[in-house]
């Protein structure tokens, strides 16, 4: 009889553990959904923003959105931002900051690069722009950055395709040599 009561207690413990674990997983799922919504919302256009497409050929690769005191770029294609492009954007940020220091306008520009968990870019934003010159410079830099990042992304895709073709071509040859050698 003592074994039955132990089994009943262990069953209750198991149920309690499973309920607790289900609650933890539901909470984690809510957190992940909120994070996903936050990342996906970056591409949505606010009523106060002006949108401009960034195209490479006929393909739209990003949108540049201009607001009151900021300019942001949202890629349409999930791509990483190469180190050189990041450095270029930081240089533009420094140039705008120097211009603001000379003219004593604004509080200072800030470059914000938001990334997704897979290291692709969700949004690149210059915040704290107050003159037309600053906005134009930031917008041109973001357009150039998105075009360049897309070209690098395409080149990487091509090189992966070439490597796969080369590997595929080598496998049958290697297999044929093994058969002949046997």
PDB file of C-alpha atoms in Angstrom:
ATOM      1  CA  UNK A   1       0.000   0.000   0.000  1.00  0.00           C
ATOM      2  CA  UNK A   2       2.909   2.338   0.640  1.00  0.00           C
ATOM      3  CA  UNK A   3       4.047   1.877  -2.972  1.00  0.00           C
ATOM      4  CA  UNK A   4       0.687   3.120  -4.262  1.00  0.00           C
ATOM      5  CA  UNK A   5       0.872   6.281  -2.173  1.00  0.00           C
ATOM      6  CA  UNK A   6       4.450   6.911  -3.386  1.00  0.00           C
ATOM      7  CA  UNK A   7       3.302   6.509  -6.988  1.00  0.00           C
ATOM      8  CA  UNK A   8       0.421   8.915  -6.388  1.00  0.00           C
ATOM      9  CA  UNK A   9       2.775  11.494  -4.879  1.00  0.00           C
ATOM     10  CA  UNK A  10       5.264  11.130  -7.712  1.00  0.00           C
ATOM     11  CA  UNK A  11       2.434  11.479 -10.226  1.00  0.00           C
ATOM     12  CA  UNK A  12       1.340  14.704  -8.527  1.00  0.00           C
ATOM     13  CA  UNK A  13       4.925  15.950  -8.509  1.00  0.00           C
ATOM     14  CA  UNK A  14       5.206  15.141 -12.198  1.00  0.00           C
ATOM     15  CA  UNK A  15       1.978  16.986 -12.959  1.00  0.00           C
ATOM     16  CA  UNK A  16       3.148  20.000 -10.972  1.00  0.00           C
ATOM     17  CA  UNK A  17       6.499  19.979 -12.757  1.00  0.00           C
ATOM     18  CA  UNK A  18       4.847  19.695 -16.181  1.00  0.00           C
ATOM     19  CA  UNK A  19       2.409  22.518 -15.424  1.00  0.00           C
ATOM     20  CA  UNK A  20       5.259  24.736 -14.273  1.00  0.00           C
ATOM     21  CA  UNK A  21       7.303  23.873 -17.373  1.00  0.00           C
ATOM     22  CA  UNK A  22       4.347  24.599 -19.678  1.00  0.00           C
ATOM     23  CA  UNK A  23       3.939  28.024 -18.034  1.00  0.00           C
ATOM     24  CA  UNK A  24       7.649  28.755 -18.494  1.00  0.00           C
ATOM     25  CA  UNK A  25       7.497  27.767 -22.161  1.00  0.00           C
ATOM     26  CA  UNK A  26       4.374  29.874 -22.746  1.00  0.00           C
ATOM     27  CA  UNK A  27       6.103  32.853 -21.155  1.00  0.00           C
ATOM     28  CA  UNK A  28       9.185  32.313 -23.324  1.00  0.00           C
ATOM     29  CA  UNK A  29       6.974  32.019 -26.413  1.00  0.00           C
ATOM     30  CA  UNK A  30       5.254  35.332 -25.587  1.00  0.00           C
ATOM     31  CA  UNK A  31       8.663  36.972 -25.200  1.00  0.00           C
ATOM     32  CA  UNK A  32       9.878  35.598 -28.526  1.00  0.00           C
ATOM     33  CA  UNK A  33       6.681  36.706 -30.284  1.00  0.00           C
ATOM     34  CA  UNK A  34       7.080  40.209 -28.857  1.00  0.00           C
ATOM     35  CA  UNK A  35      10.684  40.309 -30.059  1.00  0.00           C
ATOM     36  CA  UNK A  36       9.639  39.145 -33.523  1.00  0.00           C
ATOM     37  CA  UNK A  37       6.915  41.800 -33.714  1.00  0.00           C
ATOM     38  CA  UNK A  38       9.421  44.448 -32.645  1.00  0.00           C
ATOM     39  CA  UNK A  39      11.810  43.404 -35.396  1.00  0.00           C
ATOM     40  CA  UNK A  40       9.103  43.134 -38.056  1.00  0.00           C
ATOM     41  CA  UNK A  41       7.658  46.529 -37.102  1.00  0.00           C
ATOM     42  CA  UNK A  42      10.880  48.180 -38.259  1.00  0.00           C
ATOM     43  CA  UNK A  43       9.692  47.874 -41.855  1.00  0.00           C
ATOM     44  CA  UNK A  44       6.312  49.461 -41.290  1.00  0.00           C
ATOM     45  CA  UNK A  45       5.814  52.970 -42.553  1.00  0.00           C
ATOM     46  CA  UNK A  46       4.672  55.594 -40.083  1.00  0.00           C
ATOM     47  CA  UNK A  47       2.203  58.219 -41.371  1.00  0.00           C
ATOM     48  CA  UNK A  48       4.778  60.951 -40.742  1.00  0.00           C
ATOM     49  CA  UNK A  49       7.517  59.266 -42.787  1.00  0.00           C
ATOM     50  CA  UNK A  50       8.382  59.680 -46.437  1.00  0.00           C
ATOM     51  CA  UNK A  51       9.446  56.479 -48.159  1.00  0.00           C
ATOM     52  CA  UNK A  52      11.891  56.060 -50.998  1.00  0.00           C
ATOM     53  CA  UNK A  53      12.851  52.758 -52.607  1.00  0.00           C
ATOM     54  CA  UNK A  54      16.453  51.633 -52.988  1.00  0.00           C
ATOM     55  CA  UNK A  55      16.743  49.550 -56.136  1.00  0.00           C
ATOM     56  CA  UNK A  56      19.518  47.524 -57.683  1.00  0.00           C
ATOM     57  CA  UNK A  57      18.453  46.978 -61.253  1.00  0.00           C
ATOM     58  CA  UNK A  58      14.719  46.396 -61.080  1.00  0.00           C
ATOM     59  CA  UNK A  59      14.755  44.775 -57.678  1.00  0.00           C
ATOM     60  CA  UNK A  60      13.835  46.787 -54.588  1.00  0.00           C
ATOM     61  CA  UNK A  61      16.406  45.875 -51.940  1.00  0.00           C
ATOM     62  CA  UNK A  62      15.496  48.387 -49.230  1.00  0.00           C
ATOM     63  CA  UNK A  63      13.368  51.363 -48.317  1.00  0.00           C
ATOM     64  CA  UNK A  64      14.737  54.620 -46.966  1.00  0.00           C
ATOM     65  CA  UNK A  65      12.250  56.261 -44.625  1.00  0.00           C
ATOM     66  CA  UNK A  66      12.625  59.916 -43.681  1.00  0.00           C
ATOM     67  CA  UNK A  67      11.027  61.265 -40.515  1.00  0.00           C
ATOM     68  CA  UNK A  68      11.174  64.513 -38.536  1.00  0.00           C
ATOM     69  CA  UNK A  69      14.724  64.235 -37.216  1.00  0.00           C
ATOM     70  CA  UNK A  70      15.885  60.894 -38.556  1.00  0.00           C
ATOM     71  CA  UNK A  71      16.465  58.821 -41.663  1.00  0.00           C
ATOM     72  CA  UNK A  72      16.290  55.040 -41.556  1.00  0.00           C
ATOM     73  CA  UNK A  73      16.797  52.205 -44.020  1.00  0.00           C
ATOM     74  CA  UNK A  74      14.938  48.908 -43.820  1.00  0.00           C
ATOM     75  CA  UNK A  75      16.254  46.109 -46.060  1.00  0.00           C
ATOM     76  CA  UNK A  76      13.695  44.074 -48.003  1.00  0.00           C
ATOM     77  CA  UNK A  77      16.170  41.203 -48.377  1.00  0.00           C
ATOM     78  CA  UNK A  78      17.620  39.606 -45.230  1.00  0.00           C
ATOM     79  CA  UNK A  79      21.303  40.502 -45.541  1.00  0.00           C
ATOM     80  CA  UNK A  80      24.221  41.178 -43.245  1.00  0.00           C
ATOM     81  CA  UNK A  81      26.012  44.512 -43.200  1.00  0.00           C
ATOM     82  CA  UNK A  82      29.683  44.065 -44.178  1.00  0.00           C
ATOM     83  CA  UNK A  83      32.351  45.526 -41.899  1.00  0.00           C
ATOM     84  CA  UNK A  84      33.454  48.040 -44.557  1.00  0.00           C
ATOM     85  CA  UNK A  85      29.901  49.348 -44.914  1.00  0.00           C
ATOM     86  CA  UNK A  86      29.608  49.726 -41.128  1.00  0.00           C
ATOM     87  CA  UNK A  87      32.874  51.685 -41.103  1.00  0.00           C
ATOM     88  CA  UNK A  88      31.589  53.891 -43.925  1.00  0.00           C
ATOM     89  CA  UNK A  89      28.392  54.638 -41.999  1.00  0.00           C
ATOM     90  CA  UNK A  90      30.417  55.459 -38.881  1.00  0.00           C
ATOM     91  CA  UNK A  91      32.535  57.844 -40.976  1.00  0.00           C
ATOM     92  CA  UNK A  92      29.399  59.572 -42.253  1.00  0.00           C
ATOM     93  CA  UNK A  93      28.142  59.814 -38.669  1.00  0.00           C
ATOM     94  CA  UNK A  94      31.412  61.497 -37.662  1.00  0.00           C
ATOM     95  CA  UNK A  95      31.182  63.928 -40.606  1.00  0.00           C
ATOM     96  CA  UNK A  96      27.627  64.916 -39.698  1.00  0.00           C
ATOM     97  CA  UNK A  97      28.618  65.285 -36.051  1.00  0.00           C
ATOM     98  CA  UNK A  98      31.507  67.586 -37.083  1.00  0.00           C
ATOM     99  CA  UNK A  99      29.117  69.646 -39.223  1.00  0.00           C
ATOM    100  CA  UNK A 100      26.712  69.925 -36.288  1.00  0.00           C
ATOM    101  CA  UNK A 101      29.535  71.041 -34.001  1.00  0.00           C
ATOM    102  CA  UNK A 102      30.510  73.809 -36.451  1.00  0.00           C
ATOM    103  CA  UNK A 103      26.977  75.066 -36.920  1.00  0.00           C
ATOM    104  CA  UNK A 104      26.028  74.439 -33.277  1.00  0.00           C
ATOM    105  CA  UNK A 105      22.795  72.844 -34.470  1.00  0.00           C
ATOM    106  CA  UNK A 106      21.221  69.845 -32.814  1.00  0.00           C
ATOM    107  CA  UNK A 107      22.323  67.563 -30.037  1.00  0.00           C
ATOM    108  CA  UNK A 108      24.411  65.236 -32.154  1.00  0.00           C
ATOM    109  CA  UNK A 109      23.686  62.563 -34.669  1.00  0.00           C
ATOM    110  CA  UNK A 110      23.518  58.928 -33.605  1.00  0.00           C
ATOM    111  CA  UNK A 111      23.913  55.850 -35.818  1.00  0.00           C
ATOM    112  CA  UNK A 112      21.767  52.897 -34.727  1.00  0.00           C
ATOM    113  CA  UNK A 113      22.091  49.489 -36.388  1.00  0.00           C
ATOM    114  CA  UNK A 114      19.437  47.001 -35.276  1.00  0.00           C
ATOM    115  CA  UNK A 115      20.123  43.379 -36.073  1.00  0.00           C
ATOM    116  CA  UNK A 116      17.972  40.277 -36.040  1.00  0.00           C
ATOM    117  CA  UNK A 117      19.029  37.212 -34.048  1.00  0.00           C
ATOM    118  CA  UNK A 118      20.496  35.665 -37.228  1.00  0.00           C
ATOM    119  CA  UNK A 119      22.891  38.654 -37.652  1.00  0.00           C
ATOM    120  CA  UNK A 120      21.014  40.144 -40.586  1.00  0.00           C
ATOM    121  CA  UNK A 121      20.109  43.815 -40.481  1.00  0.00           C
ATOM    122  CA  UNK A 122      16.595  44.825 -39.435  1.00  0.00           C
ATOM    123  CA  UNK A 123      17.168  48.586 -39.612  1.00  0.00           C
ATOM    124  CA  UNK A 124      19.912  51.200 -39.958  1.00  0.00           C
ATOM    125  CA  UNK A 125      19.028  54.624 -38.605  1.00  0.00           C
ATOM    126  CA  UNK A 126      20.634  58.056 -38.355  1.00  0.00           C
ATOM    127  CA  UNK A 127      18.895  59.865 -35.504  1.00  0.00           C
ATOM    128  CA  UNK A 128      19.300  63.505 -34.472  1.00  0.00           C
ATOM    129  CA  UNK A 129      19.320  65.203 -37.897  1.00  0.00           C
ATOM    130  CA  UNK A 130      18.110  68.790 -37.992  1.00  0.00           C
ATOM    131  CA  UNK A 131      19.192  70.466 -41.227  1.00  0.00           C
ATOM    132  CA  UNK A 132      18.409  69.558 -44.806  1.00  0.00           C
ATOM    133  CA  UNK A 133      22.088  68.992 -45.525  1.00  0.00           C
ATOM    134  CA  UNK A 134      22.375  66.471 -42.689  1.00  0.00           C
ATOM    135  CA  UNK A 135      19.262  64.623 -43.860  1.00  0.00           C
ATOM    136  CA  UNK A 136      20.479  64.482 -47.463  1.00  0.00           C
ATOM    137  CA  UNK A 137      23.920  63.257 -46.441  1.00  0.00           C
ATOM    138  CA  UNK A 138      22.451  60.543 -44.203  1.00  0.00           C
ATOM    139  CA  UNK A 139      19.938  59.476 -46.850  1.00  0.00           C
ATOM    140  CA  UNK A 140      22.622  59.183 -49.525  1.00  0.00           C
ATOM    141  CA  UNK A 141      24.846  57.196 -47.157  1.00  0.00           C
ATOM    142  CA  UNK A 142      22.032  54.780 -46.295  1.00  0.00           C
ATOM    143  CA  UNK A 143      21.127  54.260 -49.954  1.00  0.00           C
ATOM    144  CA  UNK A 144      24.757  53.572 -50.818  1.00  0.00           C
ATOM    145  CA  UNK A 145      25.115  51.231 -47.829  1.00  0.00           C
ATOM    146  CA  UNK A 146      22.028  49.204 -48.785  1.00  0.00           C
ATOM    147  CA  UNK A 147      23.096  48.945 -52.442  1.00  0.00           C
ATOM    148  CA  UNK A 148      26.599  47.847 -51.469  1.00  0.00           C
ATOM    149  CA  UNK A 149      25.376  45.362 -48.869  1.00  0.00           C
ATOM    150  CA  UNK A 150      23.031  43.836 -51.449  1.00  0.00           C
ATOM    151  CA  UNK A 151      25.828  43.531 -54.024  1.00  0.00           C
ATOM    152  CA  UNK A 152      28.005  41.752 -51.439  1.00  0.00           C
ATOM    153  CA  UNK A 153      25.060  39.503 -50.542  1.00  0.00           C
ATOM    154  CA  UNK A 154      24.547  38.582 -54.214  1.00  0.00           C
ATOM    155  CA  UNK A 155      28.254  37.907 -54.686  1.00  0.00           C
ATOM    156  CA  UNK A 156      28.202  35.575 -51.682  1.00  0.00           C
ATOM    157  CA  UNK A 157      25.214  33.720 -53.114  1.00  0.00           C
ATOM    158  CA  UNK A 158      26.993  33.337 -56.455  1.00  0.00           C
ATOM    159  CA  UNK A 159      30.177  32.060 -54.818  1.00  0.00           C
ATOM    160  CA  UNK A 160      28.176  29.529 -52.767  1.00  0.00           C
ATOM    161  CA  UNK A 161      26.472  28.346 -55.949  1.00  0.00           C
ATOM    162  CA  UNK A 162      29.838  28.008 -57.713  1.00  0.00           C
ATOM    163  CA  UNK A 163      31.331  26.088 -54.784  1.00  0.00           C
ATOM    164  CA  UNK A 164      28.357  23.713 -54.720  1.00  0.00           C
ATOM    165  CA  UNK A 165      28.670  23.135 -58.473  1.00  0.00           C
ATOM    166  CA  UNK A 166      32.402  22.433 -58.113  1.00  0.00           C
ATOM    167  CA  UNK A 167      31.782  20.023 -55.229  1.00  0.00           C
ATOM    168  CA  UNK A 168      29.016  18.337 -57.200  1.00  0.00           C
ATOM    169  CA  UNK A 169      31.290  17.975 -60.229  1.00  0.00           C
ATOM    170  CA  UNK A 170      34.114  16.505 -58.118  1.00  0.00           C
ATOM    171  CA  UNK A 171      31.964  13.883 -56.381  1.00  0.00           C
ATOM    172  CA  UNK A 172      31.022  11.879 -59.502  1.00  0.00           C
ATOM    173  CA  UNK A 173      34.620  11.982 -60.751  1.00  0.00           C
ATOM    174  CA  UNK A 174      35.904  10.750 -57.383  1.00  0.00           C
ATOM    175  CA  UNK A 175      33.259   8.032 -57.337  1.00  0.00           C
ATOM    176  CA  UNK A 176      34.209   6.901 -60.848  1.00  0.00           C
ATOM    177  CA  UNK A 177      37.899   6.691 -59.894  1.00  0.00           C
ATOM    178  CA  UNK A 178      37.057   4.553 -56.879  1.00  0.00           C
ATOM    179  CA  UNK A 179      35.100   2.135 -59.061  1.00  0.00           C
ATOM    180  CA  UNK A 180      37.926   1.922 -61.626  1.00  0.00           C
ATOM    181  CA  UNK A 181      40.554   1.488 -58.895  1.00  0.00           C
ATOM    182  CA  UNK A 182      38.698  -1.488 -57.341  1.00  0.00           C
TER     183      UNK A 182
END
